[in-house]
Coordinates of C-alpha atoms and ligand atoms in Angstrom, one line a residue:
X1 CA 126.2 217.6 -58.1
X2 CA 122.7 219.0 -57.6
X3 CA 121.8 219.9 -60.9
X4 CA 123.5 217.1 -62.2
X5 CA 121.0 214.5 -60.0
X6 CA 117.9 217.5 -61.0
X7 CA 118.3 216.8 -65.0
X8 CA 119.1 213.5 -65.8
X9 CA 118.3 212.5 -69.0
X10 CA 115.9 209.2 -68.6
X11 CA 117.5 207.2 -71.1
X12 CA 120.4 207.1 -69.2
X13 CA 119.3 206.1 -65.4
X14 CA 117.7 203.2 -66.8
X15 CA 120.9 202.3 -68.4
X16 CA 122.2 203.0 -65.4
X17 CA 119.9 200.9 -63.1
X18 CA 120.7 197.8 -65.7
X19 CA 124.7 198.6 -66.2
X20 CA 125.3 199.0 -62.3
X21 CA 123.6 196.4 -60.6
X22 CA 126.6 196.5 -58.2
X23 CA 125.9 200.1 -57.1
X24 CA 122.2 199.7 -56.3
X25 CA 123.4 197.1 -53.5
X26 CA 125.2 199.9 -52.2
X27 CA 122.1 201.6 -50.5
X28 CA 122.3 201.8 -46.9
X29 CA 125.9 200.7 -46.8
X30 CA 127.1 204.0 -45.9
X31 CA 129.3 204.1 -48.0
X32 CA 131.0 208.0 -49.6
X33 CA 130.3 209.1 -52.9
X34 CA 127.5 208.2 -55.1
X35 CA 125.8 205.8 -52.8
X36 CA 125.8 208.7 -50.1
X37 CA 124.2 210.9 -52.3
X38 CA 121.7 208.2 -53.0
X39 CA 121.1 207.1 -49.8
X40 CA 120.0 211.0 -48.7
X41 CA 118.1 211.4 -52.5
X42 CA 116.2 208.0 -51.2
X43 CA 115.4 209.8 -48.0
X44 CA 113.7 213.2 -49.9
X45 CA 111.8 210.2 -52.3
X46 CA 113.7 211.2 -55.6
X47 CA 115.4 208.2 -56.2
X48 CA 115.2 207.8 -59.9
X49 CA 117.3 211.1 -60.0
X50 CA 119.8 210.3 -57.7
X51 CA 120.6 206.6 -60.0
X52 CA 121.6 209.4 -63.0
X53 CA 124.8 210.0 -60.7
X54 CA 125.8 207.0 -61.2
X55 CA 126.0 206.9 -65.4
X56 CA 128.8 208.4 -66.9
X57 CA 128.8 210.5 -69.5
X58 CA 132.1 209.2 -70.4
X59 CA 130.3 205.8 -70.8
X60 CA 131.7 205.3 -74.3
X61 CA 135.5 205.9 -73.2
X62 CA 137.6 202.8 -73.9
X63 CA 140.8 202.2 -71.1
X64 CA 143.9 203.5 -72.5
X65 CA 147.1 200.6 -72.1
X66 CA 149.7 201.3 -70.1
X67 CA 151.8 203.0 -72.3
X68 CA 154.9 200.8 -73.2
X69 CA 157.8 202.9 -71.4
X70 CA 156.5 205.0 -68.3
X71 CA 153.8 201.8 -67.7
X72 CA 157.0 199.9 -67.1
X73 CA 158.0 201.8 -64.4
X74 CA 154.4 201.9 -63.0
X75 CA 154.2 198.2 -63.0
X76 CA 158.2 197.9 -61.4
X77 CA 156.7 200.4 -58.3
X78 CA 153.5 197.7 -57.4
X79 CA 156.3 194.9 -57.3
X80 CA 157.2 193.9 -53.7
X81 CA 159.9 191.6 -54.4
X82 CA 163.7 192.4 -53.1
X83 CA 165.1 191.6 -56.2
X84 CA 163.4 194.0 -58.4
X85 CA 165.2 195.7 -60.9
X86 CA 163.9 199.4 -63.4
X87 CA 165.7 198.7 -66.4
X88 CA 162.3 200.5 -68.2
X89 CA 162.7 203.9 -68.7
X90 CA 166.0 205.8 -69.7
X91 CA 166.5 207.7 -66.5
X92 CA 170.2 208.3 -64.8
X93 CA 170.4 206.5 -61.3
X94 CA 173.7 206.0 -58.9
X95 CA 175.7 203.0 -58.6
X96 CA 173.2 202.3 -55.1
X97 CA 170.6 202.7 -58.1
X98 CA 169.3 206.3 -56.5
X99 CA 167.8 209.2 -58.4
X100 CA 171.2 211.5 -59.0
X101 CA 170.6 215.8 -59.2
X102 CA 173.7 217.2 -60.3
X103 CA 175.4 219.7 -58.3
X104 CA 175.5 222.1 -60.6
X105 CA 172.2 222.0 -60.6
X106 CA 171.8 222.6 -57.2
X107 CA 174.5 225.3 -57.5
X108 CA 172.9 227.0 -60.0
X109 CA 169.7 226.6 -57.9
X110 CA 171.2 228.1 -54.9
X111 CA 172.5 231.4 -57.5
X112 CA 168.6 231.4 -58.4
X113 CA 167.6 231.5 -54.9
X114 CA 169.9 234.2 -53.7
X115 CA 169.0 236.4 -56.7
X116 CA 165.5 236.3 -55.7
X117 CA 163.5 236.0 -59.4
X118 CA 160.4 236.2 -59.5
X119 CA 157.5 234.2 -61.0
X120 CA 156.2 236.1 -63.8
X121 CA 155.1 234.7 -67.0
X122 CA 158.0 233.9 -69.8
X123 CA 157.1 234.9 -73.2
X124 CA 155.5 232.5 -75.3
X125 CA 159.1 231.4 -77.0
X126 CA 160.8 231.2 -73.5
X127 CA 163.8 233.1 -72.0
X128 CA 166.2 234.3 -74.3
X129 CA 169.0 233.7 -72.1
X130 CA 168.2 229.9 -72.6
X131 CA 167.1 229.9 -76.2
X132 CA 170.7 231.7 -76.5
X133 CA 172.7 229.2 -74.4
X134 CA 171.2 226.2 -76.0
X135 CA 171.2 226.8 -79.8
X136 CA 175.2 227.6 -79.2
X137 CA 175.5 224.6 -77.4
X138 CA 173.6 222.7 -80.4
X139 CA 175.3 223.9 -83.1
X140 CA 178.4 225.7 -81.3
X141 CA 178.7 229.6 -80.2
X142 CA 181.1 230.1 -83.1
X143 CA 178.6 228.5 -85.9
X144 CA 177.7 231.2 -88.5
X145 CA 174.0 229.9 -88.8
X146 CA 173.8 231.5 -85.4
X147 CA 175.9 234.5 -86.2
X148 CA 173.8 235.3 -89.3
X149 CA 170.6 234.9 -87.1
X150 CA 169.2 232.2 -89.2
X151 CA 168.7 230.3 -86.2
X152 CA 165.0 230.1 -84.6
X153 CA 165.3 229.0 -81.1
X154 CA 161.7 228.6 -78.8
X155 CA 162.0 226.5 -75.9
X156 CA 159.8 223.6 -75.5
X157 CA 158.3 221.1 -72.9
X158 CA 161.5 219.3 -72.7
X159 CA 162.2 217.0 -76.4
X160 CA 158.6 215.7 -76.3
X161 CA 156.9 218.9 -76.3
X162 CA 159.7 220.6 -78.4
X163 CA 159.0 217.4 -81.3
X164 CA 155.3 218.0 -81.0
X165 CA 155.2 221.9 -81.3
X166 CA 157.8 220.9 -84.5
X167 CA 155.1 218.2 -85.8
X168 CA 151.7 220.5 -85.3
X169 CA 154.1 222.9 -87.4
X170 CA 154.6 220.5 -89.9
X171 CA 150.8 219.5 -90.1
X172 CA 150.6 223.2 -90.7
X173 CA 152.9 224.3 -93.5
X174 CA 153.7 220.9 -94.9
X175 CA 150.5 219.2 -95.0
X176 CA 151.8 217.3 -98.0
X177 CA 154.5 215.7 -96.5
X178 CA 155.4 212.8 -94.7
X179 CA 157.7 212.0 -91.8
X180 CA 160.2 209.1 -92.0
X181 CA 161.0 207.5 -89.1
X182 CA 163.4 204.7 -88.1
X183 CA 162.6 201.4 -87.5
X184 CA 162.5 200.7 -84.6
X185 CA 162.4 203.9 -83.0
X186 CA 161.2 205.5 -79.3
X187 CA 157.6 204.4 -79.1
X188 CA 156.4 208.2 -78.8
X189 CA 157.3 209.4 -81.7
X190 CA 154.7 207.5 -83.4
X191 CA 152.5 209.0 -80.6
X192 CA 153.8 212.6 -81.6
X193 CA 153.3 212.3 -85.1
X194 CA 149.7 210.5 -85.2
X195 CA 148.6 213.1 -82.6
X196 CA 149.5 216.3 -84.6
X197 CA 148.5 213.9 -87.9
X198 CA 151.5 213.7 -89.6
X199 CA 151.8 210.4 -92.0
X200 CA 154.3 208.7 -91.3
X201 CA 156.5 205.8 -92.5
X202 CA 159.2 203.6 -91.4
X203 CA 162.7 203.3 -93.0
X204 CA 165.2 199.7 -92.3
X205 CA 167.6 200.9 -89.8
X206 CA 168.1 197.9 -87.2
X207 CA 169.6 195.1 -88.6
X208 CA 168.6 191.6 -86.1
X209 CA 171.1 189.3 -87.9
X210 CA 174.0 191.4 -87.6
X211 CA 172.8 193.5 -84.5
X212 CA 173.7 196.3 -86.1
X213 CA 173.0 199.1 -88.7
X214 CA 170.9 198.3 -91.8
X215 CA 172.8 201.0 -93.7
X216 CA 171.9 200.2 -96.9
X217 CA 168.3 199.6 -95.8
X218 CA 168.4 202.9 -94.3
X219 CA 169.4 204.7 -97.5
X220 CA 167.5 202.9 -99.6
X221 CA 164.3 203.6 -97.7
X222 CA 165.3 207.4 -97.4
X223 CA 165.9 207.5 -101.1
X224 CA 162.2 205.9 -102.1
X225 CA 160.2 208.2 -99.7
X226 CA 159.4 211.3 -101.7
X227 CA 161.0 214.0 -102.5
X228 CA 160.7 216.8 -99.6
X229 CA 159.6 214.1 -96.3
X230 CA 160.7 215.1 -93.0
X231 CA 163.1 212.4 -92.1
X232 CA 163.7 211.9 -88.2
X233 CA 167.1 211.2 -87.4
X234 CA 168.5 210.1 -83.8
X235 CA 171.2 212.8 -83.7
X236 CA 173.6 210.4 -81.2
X237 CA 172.5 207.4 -78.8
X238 CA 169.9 206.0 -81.1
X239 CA 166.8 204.8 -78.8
X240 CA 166.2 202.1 -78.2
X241 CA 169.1 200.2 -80.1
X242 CA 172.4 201.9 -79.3
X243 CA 173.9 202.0 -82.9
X244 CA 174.6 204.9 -84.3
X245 CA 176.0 206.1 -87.9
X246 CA 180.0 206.6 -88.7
X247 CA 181.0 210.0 -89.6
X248 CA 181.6 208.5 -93.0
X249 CA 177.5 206.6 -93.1
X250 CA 176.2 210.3 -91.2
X251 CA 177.7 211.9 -94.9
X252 CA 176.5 209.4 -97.1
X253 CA 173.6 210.0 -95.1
X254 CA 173.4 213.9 -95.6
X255 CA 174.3 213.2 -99.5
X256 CA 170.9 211.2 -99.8
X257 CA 168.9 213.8 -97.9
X258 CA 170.0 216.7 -100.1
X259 CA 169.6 215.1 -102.9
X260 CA 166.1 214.0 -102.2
X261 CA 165.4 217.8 -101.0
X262 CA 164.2 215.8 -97.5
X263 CA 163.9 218.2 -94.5
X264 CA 166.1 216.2 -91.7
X265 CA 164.7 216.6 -88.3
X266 CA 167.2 215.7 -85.5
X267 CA 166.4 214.6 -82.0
X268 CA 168.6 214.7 -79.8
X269 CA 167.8 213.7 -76.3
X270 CA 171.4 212.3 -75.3
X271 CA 173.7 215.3 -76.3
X272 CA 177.1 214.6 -74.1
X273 CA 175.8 210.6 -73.1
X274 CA 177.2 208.7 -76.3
X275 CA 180.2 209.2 -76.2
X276 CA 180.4 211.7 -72.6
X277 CA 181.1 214.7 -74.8
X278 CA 179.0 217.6 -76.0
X279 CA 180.7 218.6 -78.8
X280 CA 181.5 215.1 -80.2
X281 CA 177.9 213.8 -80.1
X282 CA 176.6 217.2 -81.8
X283 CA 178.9 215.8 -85.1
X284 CA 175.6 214.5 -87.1
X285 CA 173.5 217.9 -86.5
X286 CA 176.7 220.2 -87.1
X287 CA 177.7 218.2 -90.5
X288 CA 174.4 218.9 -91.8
X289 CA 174.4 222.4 -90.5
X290 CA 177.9 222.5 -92.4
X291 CA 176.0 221.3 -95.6
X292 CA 174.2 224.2 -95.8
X293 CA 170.8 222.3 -95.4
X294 CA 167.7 223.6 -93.1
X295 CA 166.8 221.4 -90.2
X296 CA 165.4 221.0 -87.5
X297 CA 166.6 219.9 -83.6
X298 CA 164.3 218.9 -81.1
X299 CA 166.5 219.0 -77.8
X300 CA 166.4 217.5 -74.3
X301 CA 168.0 218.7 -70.7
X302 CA 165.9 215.5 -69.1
X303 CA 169.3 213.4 -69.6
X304 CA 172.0 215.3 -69.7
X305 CA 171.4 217.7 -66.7
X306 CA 169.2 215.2 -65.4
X307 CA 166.1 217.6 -65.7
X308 CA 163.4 215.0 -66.4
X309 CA 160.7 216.9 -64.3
X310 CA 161.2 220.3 -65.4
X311 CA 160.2 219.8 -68.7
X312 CA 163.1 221.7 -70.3
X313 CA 164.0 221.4 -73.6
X314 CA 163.9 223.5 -77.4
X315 CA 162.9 223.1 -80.8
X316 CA 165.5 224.8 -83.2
X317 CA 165.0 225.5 -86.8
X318 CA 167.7 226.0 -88.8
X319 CA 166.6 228.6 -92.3
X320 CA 168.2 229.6 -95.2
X321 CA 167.8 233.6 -94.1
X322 CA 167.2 235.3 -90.7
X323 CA 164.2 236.4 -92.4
X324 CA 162.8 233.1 -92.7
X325 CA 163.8 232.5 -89.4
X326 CA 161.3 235.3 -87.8
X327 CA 158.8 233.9 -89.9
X328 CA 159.3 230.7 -88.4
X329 CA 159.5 231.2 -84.9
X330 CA 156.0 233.9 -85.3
X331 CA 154.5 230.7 -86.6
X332 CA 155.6 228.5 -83.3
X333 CA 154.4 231.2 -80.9
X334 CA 151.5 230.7 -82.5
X335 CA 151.2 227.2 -82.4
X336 CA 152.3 227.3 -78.5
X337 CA 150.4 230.1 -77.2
X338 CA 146.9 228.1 -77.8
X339 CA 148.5 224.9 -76.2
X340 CA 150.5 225.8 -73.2
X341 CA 150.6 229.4 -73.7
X342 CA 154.4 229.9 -72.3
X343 CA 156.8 227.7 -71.1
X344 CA 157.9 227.1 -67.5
X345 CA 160.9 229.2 -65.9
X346 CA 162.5 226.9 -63.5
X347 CA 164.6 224.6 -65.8
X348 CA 165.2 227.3 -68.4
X349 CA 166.8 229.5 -65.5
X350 CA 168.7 226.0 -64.5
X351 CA 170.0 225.4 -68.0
X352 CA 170.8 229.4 -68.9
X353 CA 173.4 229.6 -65.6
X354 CA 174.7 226.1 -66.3
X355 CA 175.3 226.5 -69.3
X356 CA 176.1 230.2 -69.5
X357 CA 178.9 230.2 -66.8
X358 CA 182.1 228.9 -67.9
X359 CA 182.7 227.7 -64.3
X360 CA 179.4 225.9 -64.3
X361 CA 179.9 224.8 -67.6
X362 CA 183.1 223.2 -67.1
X363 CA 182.0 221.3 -64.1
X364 CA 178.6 220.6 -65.5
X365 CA 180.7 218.5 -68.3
X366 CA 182.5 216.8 -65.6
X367 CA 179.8 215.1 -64.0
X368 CA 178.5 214.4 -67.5
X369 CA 181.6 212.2 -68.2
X370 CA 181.1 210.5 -64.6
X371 CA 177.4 210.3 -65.7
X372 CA 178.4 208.4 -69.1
X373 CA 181.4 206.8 -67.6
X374 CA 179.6 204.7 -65.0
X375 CA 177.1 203.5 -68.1
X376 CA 179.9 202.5 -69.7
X377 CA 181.5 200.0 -66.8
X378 CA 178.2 198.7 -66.3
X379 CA 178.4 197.9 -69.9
X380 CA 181.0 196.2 -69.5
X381 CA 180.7 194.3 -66.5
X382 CA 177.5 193.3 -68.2
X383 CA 179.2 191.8 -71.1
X384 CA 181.7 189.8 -69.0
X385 CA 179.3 188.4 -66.7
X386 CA 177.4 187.4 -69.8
X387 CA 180.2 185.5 -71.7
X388 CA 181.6 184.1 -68.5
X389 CA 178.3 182.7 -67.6
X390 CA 177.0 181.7 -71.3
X391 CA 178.4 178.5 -71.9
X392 CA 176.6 178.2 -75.2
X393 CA 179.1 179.9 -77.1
X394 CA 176.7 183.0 -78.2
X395 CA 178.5 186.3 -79.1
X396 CA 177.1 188.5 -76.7
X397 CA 180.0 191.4 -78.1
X398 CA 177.1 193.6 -79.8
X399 CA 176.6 195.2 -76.2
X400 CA 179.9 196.8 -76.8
X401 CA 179.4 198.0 -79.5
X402 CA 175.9 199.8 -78.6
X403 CA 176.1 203.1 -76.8
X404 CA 174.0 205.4 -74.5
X405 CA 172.0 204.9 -72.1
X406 CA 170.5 202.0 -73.1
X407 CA 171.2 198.5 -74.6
X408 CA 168.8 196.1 -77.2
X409 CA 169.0 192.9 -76.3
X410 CA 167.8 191.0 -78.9
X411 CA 165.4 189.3 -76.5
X412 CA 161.8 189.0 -77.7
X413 CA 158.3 189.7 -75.9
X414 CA 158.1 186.3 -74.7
X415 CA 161.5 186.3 -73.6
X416 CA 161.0 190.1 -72.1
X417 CA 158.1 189.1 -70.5
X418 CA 160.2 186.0 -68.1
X419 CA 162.5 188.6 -67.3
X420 CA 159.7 190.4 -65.4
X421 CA 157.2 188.1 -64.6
X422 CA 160.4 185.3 -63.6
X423 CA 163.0 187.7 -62.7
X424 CA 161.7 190.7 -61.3
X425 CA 163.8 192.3 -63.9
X426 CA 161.2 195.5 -65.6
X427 CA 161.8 196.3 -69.5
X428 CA 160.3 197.3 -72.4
X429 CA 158.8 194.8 -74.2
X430 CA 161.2 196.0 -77.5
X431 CA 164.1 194.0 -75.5
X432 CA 165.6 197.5 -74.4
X433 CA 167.3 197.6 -71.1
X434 CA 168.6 200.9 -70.0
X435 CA 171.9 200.3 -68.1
X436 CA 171.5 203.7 -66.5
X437 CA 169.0 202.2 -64.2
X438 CA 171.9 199.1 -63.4
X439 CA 174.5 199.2 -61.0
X440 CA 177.9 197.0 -61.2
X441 CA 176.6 194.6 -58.0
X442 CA 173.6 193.7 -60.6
X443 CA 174.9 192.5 -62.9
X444 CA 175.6 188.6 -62.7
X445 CA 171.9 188.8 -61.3
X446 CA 171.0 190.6 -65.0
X447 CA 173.1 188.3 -66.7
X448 CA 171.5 185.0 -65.3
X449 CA 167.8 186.5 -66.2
X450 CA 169.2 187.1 -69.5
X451 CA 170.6 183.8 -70.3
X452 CA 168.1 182.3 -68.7
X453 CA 165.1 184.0 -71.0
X454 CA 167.4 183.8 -74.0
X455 CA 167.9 179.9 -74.0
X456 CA 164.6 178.8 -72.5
X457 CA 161.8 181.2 -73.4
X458 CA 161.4 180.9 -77.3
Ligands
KET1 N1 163.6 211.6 -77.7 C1 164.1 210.4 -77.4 C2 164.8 209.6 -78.5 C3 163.9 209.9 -76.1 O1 164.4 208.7 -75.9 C4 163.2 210.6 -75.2 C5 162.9 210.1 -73.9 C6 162.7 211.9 -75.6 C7 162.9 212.3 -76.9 C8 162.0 212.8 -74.7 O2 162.4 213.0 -73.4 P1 161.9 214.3 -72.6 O3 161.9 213.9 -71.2 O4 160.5 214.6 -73.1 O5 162.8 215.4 -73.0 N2 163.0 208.8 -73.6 C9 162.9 208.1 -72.3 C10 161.8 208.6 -71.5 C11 160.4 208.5 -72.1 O6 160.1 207.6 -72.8 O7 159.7 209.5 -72.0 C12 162.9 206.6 -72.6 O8 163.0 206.2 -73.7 O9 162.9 205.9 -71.6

């Protein structure tokens, strides 16, 4: 503080003494902070000095929106009223709409505490036991891409750090080429790509007259982008619209992509919530895998074990030789060491004994059916309440058909913003609800807001 009020540069306290009238009343208030400092600076007759406290040097720096997802939430917590509903961001509650921890998490928490680990620093690519247990569950234990090592496995800050240490490597080695991604698709991944400068463009996916897939959009956009782009596919659970490919569309899909010599990039932050089983919602990544193509998968726990917090996640890449593999995973140590250095242990230990036990394991997948299950009555209750209340005659069937965690209305920012600002009901502005924040007993409530902003907002 003292040498900051000793050398203040003299531009700046008279921009000071002009910007912040405000602060100059504060003399003699008594107030803490600045004014405090002035008030004693008054006292020893240096004044002038004291005002340079005041001017920031991070005058020019513009406020930042909310951002469109976690703002939601931020926004749902200031609101008083009874009636409030999250339907913002995709995170698991219970029916009484609580935060749920898995009990095999806390089981394999309790294994964790009884072993005693210690706290020492992973190395920069994360623990092996978890890079192991996670690629097998990716691409299954029995896949030969792992068995001929041509798997590169580092674990990331959970699917948002795993798809930005994926894009910075992209910037990297590819600074030619261009990401495709969906449209629409999660908000961050814009973020993601812009940050580590990665062009990007959109291709048709979401189809608002048939609420559903724009296949032929989709293709057509993936075969115009050129030759060799990094196209970003939602490997099951599309976010935010809920409609996924068929096995049939995912290998008309994969046909395009090899032909166009694209590099796909999966994410996959829902593994086991489409359709509540692991092994059936890795389909799109395996088929590829099948094809013989490299790719990459940018993976989540935040969902499925209902991790959020502990950041724990992975970026795999899949080569054509183990050799290539080394290469690559050198070159993503390298990219991580200057950002984060190494990745935290707490999750990774969660997910390796998960995971790794087939006890665990079995139960784990258990709960992960309850998990998806309970989404899927809400879904329906949803529905009925809808078309028993709707008199209009509107189809509201296409919430069927979506899956995950969350459902796309079709409602507009007008109609999304009643729904808050009328309802008490918080959303993203998209027209995404995410059902895994609505219990059964909510639902005629949801369904009134929803007919309500649908018919009268335009
Ligand atoms: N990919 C997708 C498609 C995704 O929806 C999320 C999270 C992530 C990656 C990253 O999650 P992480 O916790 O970094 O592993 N989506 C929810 C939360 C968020 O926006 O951060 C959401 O859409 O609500």
């Amino acid at each position: 503080m003292a040498s900051l009020a000793l050398s203040p540069p003299p531009a700046a306290s008279a921009v000071a003494l002009r910007r912040n009238p405000k602060q100059r009343s504060l003399v003699g208030i008594g107030k803490r902070s600045s004014s405090d400092l002035f008030v004693k600076e008054k006292a020893l007759g240096r004044v002038s000095m004291s005002v340079a406290v005041n001017v920031s040097r991070f005058e020019g720096v513009t406020m930042a929106p909310p951002d469109p997802i976690l703002g939601v939430s931020e926004a749902y917590k200031a609101d008083t009223d009874n009636l409030k509903l999250n339907l913002g961001v995709g995170a698991y509650r219970t029916e009484e709409l609580q935060p749920y921890v898995l009990n095999v998490v806390k089981k394999a928490e309790n294994l964790m505490l009884e072993k005693g680990e210690n706290k020492e620093y992973l190395p920069i690519e994360g623990l092996a036991a978890f890079n192991k247990v996670t690629a097998e569950l990716m691409f299954g234990a029995d896949n030969p891409v792992i068995q001929q090592g041509r798997v590169t496995t580092v674990q990331g800050l959970s699917g948002t750090g795993s798809l930005r240490l994926a894009a910075a490597f992209i910037q990297r080695y590819f600074p030619e080429s261009k990401a495709l991604i969906s449209s629409p698709t999660w908000g961050n991944h814009k973020n993601i790509f812009n940050d580590a400068r990665v062009p990007w463009s959109e291709y048709r996916y979401y189809d608002p007259r048939t609420v559903g897939l724009d296949f032929e959009g989709m293709i057509a956009d993936i075969k115009a982008a050129p030759d060799g782009s990094f196209v970003l596919l939602h490997g099951c659970a599309h976010n935010p619209t809920g409609i996924d490919p068929t096995p049939e569309q995912w290998k008309k899909i994969a046909d395009v992509i090899q032909e166009k010599n694209h590099i796909p990039f999966f994410d996959v932050a829902y593994q086991g919530f489409a359709s509540g089983s692991l092994d059936e919602d890795a389909y799109s990544v395996r088929l590829f895998v099948e094809r013989g193509l490299e790719l990459l998968v940018a993976q989540s726990y935040s969902k499925n074990l209902g991790l959020y917090a502990e950041r724990i996640g992975a970026i795999n890449v899949v080569c054509s030789s183990p050799d290539a593999s080394a290469r690559v995973k050198s070159q993503l140590k390298r990219i991580a060491r200057p950002m984060y250095s190494n990745p935290p242990v707490h999750g990774a230990r969660i997910v390796a004994n998960v995971v790794g036990d087939p006890t665990l394991f079995g139960e784990w997948k258990k709960e992960m059916e309850q998990m998806a299950g309970r989404i899927k009555n809400v879904r329906q209750r949803l529905y009925d309440s809808l078309s028993q209340k709707d008199t209009s005659g509107k189809d509201w069937s296409f919430i069927l058909k979506q899956i995950g965690m969350f459902s796309f209305t079709g409602l507009n920012k007008a109609q999304s913003d009643s729904m808050t600002d009328k309802w008490h009901v918080y959303m993203t502005k998209d027209g995404r609800i995410s059902l895994a924040g609505l219990s059964l007993s909510k639902c005629e409530y949801l369904a009134d807001a929803i007919i309500d902003s649908f018919h009268n907002i335009s």
